[in-house]
Every structure is written in structure tokens, then in C-alpha cells.
Tab-separated table of C-alpha atoms in Angstrom:
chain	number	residue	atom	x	y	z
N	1	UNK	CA	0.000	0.000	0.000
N	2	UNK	CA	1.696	3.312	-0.933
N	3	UNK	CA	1.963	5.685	1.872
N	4	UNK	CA	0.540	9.030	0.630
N	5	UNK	CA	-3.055	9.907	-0.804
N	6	UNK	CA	-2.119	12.248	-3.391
N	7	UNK	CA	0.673	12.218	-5.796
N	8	UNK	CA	1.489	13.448	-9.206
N	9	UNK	CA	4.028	13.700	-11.895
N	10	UNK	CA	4.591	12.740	-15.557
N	11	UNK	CA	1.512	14.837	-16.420
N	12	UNK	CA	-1.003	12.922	-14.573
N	13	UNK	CA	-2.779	13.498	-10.851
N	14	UNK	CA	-4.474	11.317	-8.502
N	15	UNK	CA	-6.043	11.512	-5.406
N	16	UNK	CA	-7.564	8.372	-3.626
N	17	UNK	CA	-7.839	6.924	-0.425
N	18	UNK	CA	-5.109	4.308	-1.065
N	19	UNK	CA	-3.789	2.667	-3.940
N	20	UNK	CA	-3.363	-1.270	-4.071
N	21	UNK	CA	-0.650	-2.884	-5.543
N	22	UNK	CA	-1.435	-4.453	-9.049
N	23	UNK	CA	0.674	-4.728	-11.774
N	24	UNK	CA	-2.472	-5.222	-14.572
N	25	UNK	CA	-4.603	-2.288	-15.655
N	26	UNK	CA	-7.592	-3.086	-13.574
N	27	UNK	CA	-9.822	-1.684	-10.889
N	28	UNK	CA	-8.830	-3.047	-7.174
N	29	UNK	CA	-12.765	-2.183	-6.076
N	30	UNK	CA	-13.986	-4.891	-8.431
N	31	UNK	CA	-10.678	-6.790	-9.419
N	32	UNK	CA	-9.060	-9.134	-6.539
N	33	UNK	CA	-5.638	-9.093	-7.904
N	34	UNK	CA	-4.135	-6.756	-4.895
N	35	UNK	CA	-2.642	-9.719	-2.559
N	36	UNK	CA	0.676	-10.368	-2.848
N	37	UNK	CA	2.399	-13.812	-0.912
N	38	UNK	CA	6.150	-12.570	-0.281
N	39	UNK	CA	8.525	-15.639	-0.708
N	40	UNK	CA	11.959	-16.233	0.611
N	41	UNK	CA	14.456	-16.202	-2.297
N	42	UNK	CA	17.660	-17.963	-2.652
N	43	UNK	CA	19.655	-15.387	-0.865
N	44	UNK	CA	19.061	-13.427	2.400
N	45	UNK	CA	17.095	-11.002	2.088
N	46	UNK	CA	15.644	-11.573	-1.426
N	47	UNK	CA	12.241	-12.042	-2.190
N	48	UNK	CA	9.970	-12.715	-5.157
N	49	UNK	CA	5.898	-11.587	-4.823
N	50	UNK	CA	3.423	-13.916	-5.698
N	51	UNK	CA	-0.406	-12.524	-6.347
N	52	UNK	CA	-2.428	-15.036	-4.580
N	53	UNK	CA	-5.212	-14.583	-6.869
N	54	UNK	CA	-3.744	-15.620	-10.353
N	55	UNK	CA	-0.865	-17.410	-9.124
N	56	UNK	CA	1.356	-15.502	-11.166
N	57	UNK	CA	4.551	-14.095	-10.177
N	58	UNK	CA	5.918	-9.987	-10.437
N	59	UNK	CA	8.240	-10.683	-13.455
N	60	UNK	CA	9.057	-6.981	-13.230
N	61	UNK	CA	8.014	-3.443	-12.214
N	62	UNK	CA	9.801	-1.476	-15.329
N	63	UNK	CA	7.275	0.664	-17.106
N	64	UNK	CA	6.073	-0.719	-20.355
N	65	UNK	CA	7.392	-4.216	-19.255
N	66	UNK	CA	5.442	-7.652	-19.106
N	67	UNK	CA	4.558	-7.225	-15.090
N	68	UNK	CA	3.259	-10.842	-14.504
N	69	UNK	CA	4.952	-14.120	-15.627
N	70	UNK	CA	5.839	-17.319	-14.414
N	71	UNK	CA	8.361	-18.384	-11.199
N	72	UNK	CA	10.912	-18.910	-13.597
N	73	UNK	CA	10.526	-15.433	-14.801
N	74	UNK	CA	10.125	-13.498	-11.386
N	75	UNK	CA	12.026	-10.435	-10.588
N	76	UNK	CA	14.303	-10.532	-7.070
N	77	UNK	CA	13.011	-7.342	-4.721
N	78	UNK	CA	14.941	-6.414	-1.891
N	79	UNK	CA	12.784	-4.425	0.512
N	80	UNK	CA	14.859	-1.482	2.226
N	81	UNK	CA	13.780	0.248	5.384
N	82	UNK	CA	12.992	4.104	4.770
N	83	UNK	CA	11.880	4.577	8.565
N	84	UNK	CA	8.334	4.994	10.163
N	85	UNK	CA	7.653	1.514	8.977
N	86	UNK	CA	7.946	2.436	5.491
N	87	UNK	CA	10.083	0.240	3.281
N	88	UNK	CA	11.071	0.685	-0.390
N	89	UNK	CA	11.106	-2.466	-3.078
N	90	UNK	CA	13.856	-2.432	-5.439
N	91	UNK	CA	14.036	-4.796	-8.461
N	92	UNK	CA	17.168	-6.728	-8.821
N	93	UNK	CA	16.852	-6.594	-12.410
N	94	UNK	CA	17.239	-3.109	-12.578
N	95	UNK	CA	18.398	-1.069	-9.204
N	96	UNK	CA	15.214	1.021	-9.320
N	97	UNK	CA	12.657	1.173	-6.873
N	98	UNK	CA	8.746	0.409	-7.368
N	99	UNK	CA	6.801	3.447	-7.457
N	100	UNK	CA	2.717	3.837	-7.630
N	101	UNK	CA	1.089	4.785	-10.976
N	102	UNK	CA	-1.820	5.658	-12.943
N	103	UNK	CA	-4.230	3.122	-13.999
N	104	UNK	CA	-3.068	0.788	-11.248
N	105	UNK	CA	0.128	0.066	-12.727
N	106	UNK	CA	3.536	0.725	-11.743
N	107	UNK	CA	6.798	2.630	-12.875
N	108	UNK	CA	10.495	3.371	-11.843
N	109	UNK	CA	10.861	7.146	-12.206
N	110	UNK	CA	11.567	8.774	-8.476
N	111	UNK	CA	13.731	7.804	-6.123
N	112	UNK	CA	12.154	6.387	-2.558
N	113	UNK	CA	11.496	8.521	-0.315
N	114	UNK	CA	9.495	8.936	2.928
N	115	UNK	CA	6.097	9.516	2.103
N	116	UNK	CA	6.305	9.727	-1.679
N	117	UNK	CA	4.845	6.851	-3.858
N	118	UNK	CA	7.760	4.656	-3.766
N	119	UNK	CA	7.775	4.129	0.124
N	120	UNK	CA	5.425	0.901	1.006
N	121	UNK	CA	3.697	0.012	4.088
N	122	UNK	CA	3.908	-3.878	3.984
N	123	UNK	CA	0.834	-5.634	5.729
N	124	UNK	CA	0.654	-9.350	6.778
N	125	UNK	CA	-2.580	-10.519	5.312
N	126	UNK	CA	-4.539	-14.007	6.963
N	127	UNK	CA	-7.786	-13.588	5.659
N	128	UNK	CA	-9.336	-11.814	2.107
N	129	UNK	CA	-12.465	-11.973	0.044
N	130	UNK	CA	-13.659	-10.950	-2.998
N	131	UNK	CA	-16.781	-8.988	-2.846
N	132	UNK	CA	-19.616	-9.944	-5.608
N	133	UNK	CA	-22.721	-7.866	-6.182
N	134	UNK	CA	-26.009	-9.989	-7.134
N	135	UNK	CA	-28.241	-7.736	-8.580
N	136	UNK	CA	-32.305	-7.845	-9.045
N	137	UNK	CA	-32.303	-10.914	-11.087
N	138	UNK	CA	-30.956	-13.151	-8.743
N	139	UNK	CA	-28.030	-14.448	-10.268
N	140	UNK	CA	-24.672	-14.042	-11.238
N	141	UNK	CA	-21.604	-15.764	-12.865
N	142	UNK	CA	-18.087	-15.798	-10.913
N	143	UNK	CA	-14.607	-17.150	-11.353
N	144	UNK	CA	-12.051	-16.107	-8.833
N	145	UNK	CA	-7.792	-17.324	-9.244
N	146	UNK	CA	-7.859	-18.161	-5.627
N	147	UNK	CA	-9.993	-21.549	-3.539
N	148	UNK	CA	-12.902	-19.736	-1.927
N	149	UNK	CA	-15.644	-20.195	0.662
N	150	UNK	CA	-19.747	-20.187	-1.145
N	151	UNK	CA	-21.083	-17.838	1.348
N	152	UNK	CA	-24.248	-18.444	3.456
N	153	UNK	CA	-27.260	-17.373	1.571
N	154	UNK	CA	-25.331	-18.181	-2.135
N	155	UNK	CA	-26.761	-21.214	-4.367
N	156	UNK	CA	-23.705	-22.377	-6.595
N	157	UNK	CA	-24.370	-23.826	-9.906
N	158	UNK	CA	-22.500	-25.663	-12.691
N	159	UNK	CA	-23.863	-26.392	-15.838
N	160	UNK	CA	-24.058	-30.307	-16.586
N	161	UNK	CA	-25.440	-30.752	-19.757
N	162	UNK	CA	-26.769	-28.592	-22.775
N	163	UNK	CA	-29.081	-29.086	-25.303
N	164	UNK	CA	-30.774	-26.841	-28.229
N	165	UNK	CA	-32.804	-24.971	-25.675
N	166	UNK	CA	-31.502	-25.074	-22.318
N	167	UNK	CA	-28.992	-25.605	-19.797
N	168	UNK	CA	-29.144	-28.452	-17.249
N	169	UNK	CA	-27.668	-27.137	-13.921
N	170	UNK	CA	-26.704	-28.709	-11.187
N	171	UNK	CA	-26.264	-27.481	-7.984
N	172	UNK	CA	-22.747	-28.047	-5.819
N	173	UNK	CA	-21.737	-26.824	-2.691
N	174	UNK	CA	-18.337	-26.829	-0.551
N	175	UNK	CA	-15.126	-24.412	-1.541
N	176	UNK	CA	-14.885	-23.361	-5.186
N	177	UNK	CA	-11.552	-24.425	-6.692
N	178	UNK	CA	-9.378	-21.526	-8.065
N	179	UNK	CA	-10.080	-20.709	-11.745
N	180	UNK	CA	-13.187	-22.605	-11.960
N	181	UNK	CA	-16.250	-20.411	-13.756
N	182	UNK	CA	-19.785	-21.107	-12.109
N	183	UNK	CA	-23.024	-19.422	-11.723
N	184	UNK	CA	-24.528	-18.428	-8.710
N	185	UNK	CA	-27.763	-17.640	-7.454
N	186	UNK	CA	-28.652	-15.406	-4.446
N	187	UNK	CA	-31.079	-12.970	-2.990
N	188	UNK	CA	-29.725	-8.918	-4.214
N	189	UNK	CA	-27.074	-8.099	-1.838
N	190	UNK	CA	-23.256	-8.271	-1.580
N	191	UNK	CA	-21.453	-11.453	-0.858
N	192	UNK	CA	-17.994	-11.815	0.364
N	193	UNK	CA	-15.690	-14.858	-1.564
N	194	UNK	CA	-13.698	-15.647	1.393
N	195	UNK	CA	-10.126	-17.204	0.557
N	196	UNK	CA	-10.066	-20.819	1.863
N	197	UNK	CA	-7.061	-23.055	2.552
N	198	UNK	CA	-9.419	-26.207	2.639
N	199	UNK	CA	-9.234	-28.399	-0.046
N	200	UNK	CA	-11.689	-27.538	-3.266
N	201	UNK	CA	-14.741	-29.291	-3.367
N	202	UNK	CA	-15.973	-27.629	-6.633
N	203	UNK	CA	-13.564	-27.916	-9.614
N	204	UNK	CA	-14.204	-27.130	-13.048
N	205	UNK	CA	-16.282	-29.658	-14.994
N	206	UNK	CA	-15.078	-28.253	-18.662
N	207	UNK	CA	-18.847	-26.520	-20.223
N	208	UNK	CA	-18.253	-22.684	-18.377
N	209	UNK	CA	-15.043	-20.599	-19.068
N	210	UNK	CA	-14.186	-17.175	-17.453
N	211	UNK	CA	-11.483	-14.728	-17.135
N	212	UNK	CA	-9.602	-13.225	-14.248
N	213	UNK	CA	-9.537	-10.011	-15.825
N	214	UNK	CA	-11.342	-7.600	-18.319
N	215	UNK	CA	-10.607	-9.499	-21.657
N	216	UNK	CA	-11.845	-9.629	-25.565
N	217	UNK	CA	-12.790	-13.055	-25.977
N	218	UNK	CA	-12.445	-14.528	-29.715
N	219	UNK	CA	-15.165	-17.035	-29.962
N	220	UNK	CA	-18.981	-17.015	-30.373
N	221	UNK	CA	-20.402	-17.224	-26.776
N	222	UNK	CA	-23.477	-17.106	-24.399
N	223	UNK	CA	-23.438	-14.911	-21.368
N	224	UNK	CA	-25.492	-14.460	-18.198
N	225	UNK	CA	-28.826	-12.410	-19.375
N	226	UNK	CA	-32.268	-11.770	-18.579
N	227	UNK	CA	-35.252	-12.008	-21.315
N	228	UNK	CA	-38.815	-11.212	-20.520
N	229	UNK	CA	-38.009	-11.900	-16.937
N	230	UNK	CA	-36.215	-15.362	-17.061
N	231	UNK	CA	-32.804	-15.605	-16.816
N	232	UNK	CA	-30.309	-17.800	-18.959
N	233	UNK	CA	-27.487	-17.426	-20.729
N	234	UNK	CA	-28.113	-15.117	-24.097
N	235	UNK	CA	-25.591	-15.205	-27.057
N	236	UNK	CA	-23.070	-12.541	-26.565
N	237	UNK	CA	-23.243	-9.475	-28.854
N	238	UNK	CA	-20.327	-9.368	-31.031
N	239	UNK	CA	-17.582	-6.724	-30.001
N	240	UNK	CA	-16.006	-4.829	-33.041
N	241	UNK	CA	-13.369	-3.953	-30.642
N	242	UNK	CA	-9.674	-5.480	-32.063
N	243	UNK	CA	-12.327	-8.125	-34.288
N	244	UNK	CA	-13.435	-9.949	-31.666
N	245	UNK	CA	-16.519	-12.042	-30.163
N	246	UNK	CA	-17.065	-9.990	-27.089
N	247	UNK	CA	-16.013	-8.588	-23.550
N	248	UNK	CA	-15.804	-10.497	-21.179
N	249	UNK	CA	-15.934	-8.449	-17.783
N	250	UNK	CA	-13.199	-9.223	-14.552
N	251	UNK	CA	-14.024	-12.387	-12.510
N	252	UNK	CA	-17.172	-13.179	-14.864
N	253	UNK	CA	-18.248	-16.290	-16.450
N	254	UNK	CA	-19.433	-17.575	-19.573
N	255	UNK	CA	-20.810	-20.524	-21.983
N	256	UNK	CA	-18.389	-20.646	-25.397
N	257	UNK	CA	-21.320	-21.732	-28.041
N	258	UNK	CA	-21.539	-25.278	-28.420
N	259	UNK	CA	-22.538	-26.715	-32.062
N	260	UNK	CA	-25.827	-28.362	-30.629
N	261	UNK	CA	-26.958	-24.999	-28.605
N	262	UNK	CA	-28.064	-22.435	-32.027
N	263	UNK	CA	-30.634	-20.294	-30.413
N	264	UNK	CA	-30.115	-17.253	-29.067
N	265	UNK	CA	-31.290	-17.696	-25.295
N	266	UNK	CA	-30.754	-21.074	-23.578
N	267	UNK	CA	-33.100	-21.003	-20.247
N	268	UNK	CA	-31.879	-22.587	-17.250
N	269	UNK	CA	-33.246	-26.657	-16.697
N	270	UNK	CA	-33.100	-27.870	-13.205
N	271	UNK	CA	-33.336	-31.116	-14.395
N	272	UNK	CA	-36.820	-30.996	-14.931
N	273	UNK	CA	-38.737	-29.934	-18.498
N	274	UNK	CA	-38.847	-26.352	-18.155
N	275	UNK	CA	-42.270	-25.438	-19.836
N	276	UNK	CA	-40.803	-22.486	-21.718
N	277	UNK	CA	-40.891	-23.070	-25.370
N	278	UNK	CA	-39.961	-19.850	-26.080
N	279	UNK	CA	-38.287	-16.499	-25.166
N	280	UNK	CA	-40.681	-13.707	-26.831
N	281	UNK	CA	-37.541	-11.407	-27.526
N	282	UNK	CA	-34.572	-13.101	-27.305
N	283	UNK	CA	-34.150	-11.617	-30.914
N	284	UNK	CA	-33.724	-8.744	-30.117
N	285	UNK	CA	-31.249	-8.301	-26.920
N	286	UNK	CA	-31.162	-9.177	-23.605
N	287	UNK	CA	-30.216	-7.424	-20.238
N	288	UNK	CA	-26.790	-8.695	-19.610
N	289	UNK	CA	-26.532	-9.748	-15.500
């Protein structure tokens, strides 16, 4: 967490409450990519930082660089004490230290200082969660990069089987495995993805995908919607964005198109028939959820 509220330079300004470190151009409020694990290197007093979200590593903090890679590929930091409990972190691959940034990204221009944007308060973390926000439909899709606790209240769904109309779900409970995509159902409120240690109870079964972060998906896919009051998954509009399928929002699921699914709105099947033949509608849009 960088020490000050309010810094500028290289013709920008910010001002916010605090500033989480994340090396990916993302927002922290809605984004859980802001815990770092701080491993013991091979030397004394050399670390590497591990996001406990993604499992990726901090492959470097240079500006314009590739910030998140693989162990293999992770930068050395050396934390060095400023005083007041403020420490800076220097890269090992380049003498400079890390230094806060626009757009939640980082750069190596000033020096570290006391109270400037490259001093960092380091905070022992035991417990996290990733807050989700069901709206007035009832439902929403998740994927997280870390094991997590279903919260009380939350009904967690997986989708089993699909056919030219609908989607069978079926319902699971337990800790979510990292990177698996699901759907969830809950009354309108926020819910808090707790990270677990335990051991994952619900993994990915292979028919949902998702993405950690805000991405342009190429391939035809269905998405969480809402048509004349019923909720399913609705083919995604294309995005003409870079010529691809569509958007696919931060920690969000989705259903890539099968060949035997070519309507527009699959409704959800709880393993019974679901006595809707049709969606009046689902032509033309659907309230995306």
C-alpha cells in the first residue's frame, strides 16, 4: 500500500484513499488481484511476490514491461527500510525502486522517499475476500484465481449438460476451486468470496469458461442475461473492438457456443422440463446480469 493519498508527476494526478498494488490495468474495487504472498528467495534477504489470486509471479516493475509471468521469470526485490515503517522495493533486475502509478500500474521514475509513492507500508494478510454484487435478477456468474468459501445465503451452480434450448444445472456446494467459472444464485445483496485453505470441493467440470480479468474473448459465446423476466445465458453481442466475439468483464463467467446450442437464449433446466418453449424477444437483446 503506498503511503501518501495524493501524488502526481509525468503529467497525470491522482487523489484516492489508497492505492493497491497491481501490476495489470484493472480496478482493485472490483478486481481481486491486490494480494501479494512474499517468498523467501535464494539469498538473504531476497524475495519474489506472488499474487495469490492468479498465481502468477511480479516478473518486473519497469514501465512498459510484461509485469506478470511465471516463477521462472520473477524479478528478485529487496525491501529497504525508509523509517516509520515504510520500506522501499527495489528490483534486482534493474536497481530502481517500485513506485505507484496511474491506472493501477507501476513505474520506476523517483527515487524512494518517505512519504512519496515509492515508500510501502507492507501488511501481513490471513484472511481476504472478494466482494460480488447480485443484482435484481438473482443471479450471477463468478470465477475467482484463488480456492474460496460459497457464502451463506449463495446457491452455486454448474452447468451439466446442454441441449438446443436449455442448460441443465446442477447445484454443488463446498469451496470453489481456483479458476473454476460457475453461476450463482442469491437474494440482491453483496457477498464476500472468502479465501479458503481447505481443499476444493468444486472444480471445473469443462462446459463454463471465465477470465480473471477484463478481456476480448475470440469465440462465439453465451453470457449471463435476462429475457422477458427469465434468466439464462443469451448469445453474446459481437464486439467490433480489435475483431473480436465480445467482452468479457473481470471475474465473470461464460458458456463458449456449443454446435448443438443455435438459439439465441438457452433457459436454465433444473433437471426438470422447463415449460418455456420460447423467449418472446430473445431476438432482439437481452439485459446482460
Amino acid at each position: 500500500v503506498p503511503v501518501v493519498k495524493n501524488y502526481s508527476g509525468g503529467g497525470y494526478s491522482a487523489n484516492r484513499d489508497h492505492t493497491q498494488l497491481v501490476f495489470d490495468d484493472c480496478d482493485p474495487a472490483t478486481t481481486p488481484s491486490a494480494v501479494f504472498e512474499v517468498l523467501v528467495g535464494e539469498k538473504p534477504y531476497e524475495y519474489k511476490l506472488k499474487n495469490v489470486h492468479t498465481q502468477e509471479y511480479v516478473a518486473s516493475f519497469v514501465k512498459n514491461a510484461k509485469h506478470m509471468s511465471t516463477e521462472n521469470e520473477a524479478v528478485v526485490v529487496k525491501f529497504v527500510a525508509l523509517g516509520e515503517n515504510q520500506v522501499a522495493v527495489y528490483g534486482a533486475n534493474n536497481g530502481n525502486p517500485m513506485h505507484a502509478q496511474e491506472a493501477y500500474n507501476v513505474i520506476v521514475t523517483w527515487e524512494a522517499e518517505l512519504g512519496n509513492s515509492s515508500a510501502w507500508y507492507i501488511k501481513e494478510v490471513d484472511n481476504f475476500a472478494h466482494t460480488l454484487s447480485v443484482g435484481d435478477a438473482g443471479w450471477s456468474s463468478l470465477m475467482l484465481g484463488y480456492n474460496a468459501e460459497i457464502p451463506a445465503g449463495v446457491k452455486a451452480y454448474v452447468v451439466e449438460t446442454i441441449n438446443t434450448e436449455s442448460v441443465k444445472l446442477a447445484e454443488v456446494s463446498g469451496v470453489l476451486a481456483a479458476n473454476t467459472p460457475i453461476l450463482l444464485n442469491a437474494e440482491k445483496a453483496d457477498y464476500a468470496f472468502a479465501y479458503s485453505t481447505d481443499e476444493a470441493t468444486i472444480t471445473n467440470n469443462g462446459k463454463l469458461a471465465g477470465t480473471l480479468y477484463d478481456t476480448n474473448v475470440i469465440a462465439d459465446a453465451y453470457v449471463l442475461s435476462m429475457v422477458d423476466s427469465n434468466v439464462g445465458l443469451y448469445k453474446a453481442a459481437k464486439n467490433q473492438l480489435e475483431g473480436t466475439a465480445f467482452k468479457n468483464n473481470a471475474n465473470k463467467a461464460y458458456l463458449p457456443a456449443p454446435a448443438e446450442a443455435p438459439t439465441r437464449f438457452l433457459v436454465f433446466n433444473f433437471g426438470e422440463e422447463t415449460g418455456i418453449e420460447s423467449v418472446e424477444g430473445a431476438e432482439n437483446g437481452a439485459e446482460e446480469i
